[in-house]
Short mmCIF file of C-alpha atoms in Angstrom, two decimals:
data_model
loop_
_atom_site.label_atom_id
_atom_site.label_comp_id
_atom_site.label_asym_id
_atom_site.label_seq_id
_atom_site.Cartn_x
_atom_site.Cartn_y
_atom_site.Cartn_z
CA UNK A 1 90.21 98.30 100.61
CA UNK A 2 90.90 94.36 100.95
CA UNK A 3 89.52 93.03 103.74
CA UNK A 4 91.58 89.82 105.93
CA UNK A 5 90.23 86.65 105.92
CA UNK A 6 89.69 85.23 109.20
CA UNK A 7 91.58 81.52 109.77
CA UNK A 8 88.22 79.58 110.86
CA UNK A 9 88.72 76.54 112.13
CA UNK A 10 87.03 73.75 110.87
CA UNK A 11 84.10 71.58 112.10
CA UNK A 12 85.56 68.16 110.68
CA UNK A 13 88.24 66.96 109.19
CA UNK A 14 87.48 64.29 105.99
CA UNK A 15 90.67 62.30 104.61
CA UNK A 16 90.20 59.67 101.93
CA UNK A 17 92.19 57.99 99.61
CA UNK A 18 91.08 57.42 96.08
CA UNK A 19 93.23 55.55 93.19
CA UNK A 20 96.34 56.43 95.50
CA UNK A 21 95.60 59.72 95.80
CA UNK A 22 94.80 61.31 99.01
CA UNK A 23 91.87 64.06 99.09
CA UNK A 24 91.57 66.19 102.89
CA UNK A 25 88.33 68.64 102.72
CA UNK A 26 87.20 70.60 105.70
CA UNK A 27 84.20 71.44 106.70
CA UNK A 28 83.05 74.07 107.72
CA UNK A 29 78.20 74.25 109.03
CA UNK A 30 76.75 77.10 109.47
CA UNK A 31 76.23 77.83 113.12
CA UNK A 32 73.21 79.95 112.94
CA UNK A 33 72.01 77.42 110.77
CA UNK A 34 68.61 75.51 113.29
CA UNK A 35 69.66 72.07 111.45
CA UNK A 36 71.40 69.68 113.87
CA UNK A 37 74.67 67.78 112.72
CA UNK A 38 72.79 64.30 111.62
CA UNK A 39 70.36 66.50 109.02
CA UNK A 40 73.63 68.26 107.93
CA UNK A 41 75.63 64.81 107.08
CA UNK A 42 72.20 63.38 105.37
CA UNK A 43 72.15 66.51 103.10
CA UNK A 44 75.74 65.96 102.11
CA UNK A 45 75.33 62.38 101.93
CA UNK A 46 72.27 62.30 99.47
CA UNK A 47 74.42 64.99 96.87
CA UNK A 48 77.11 62.81 96.98
CA UNK A 49 74.62 60.17 95.93
CA UNK A 50 73.59 62.29 92.66
#
């Protein structure tokens, strides 16, 4: 039995143009997490720097 995916509205959308191409990224956060938005954003920035 296939489960229907429930479309969830993203918590944020980032649009970035790189070398003439536009990249659109949808961001979803775990609502049950105790991290603040700043904590989550810091983790994303830190991961991109690696």
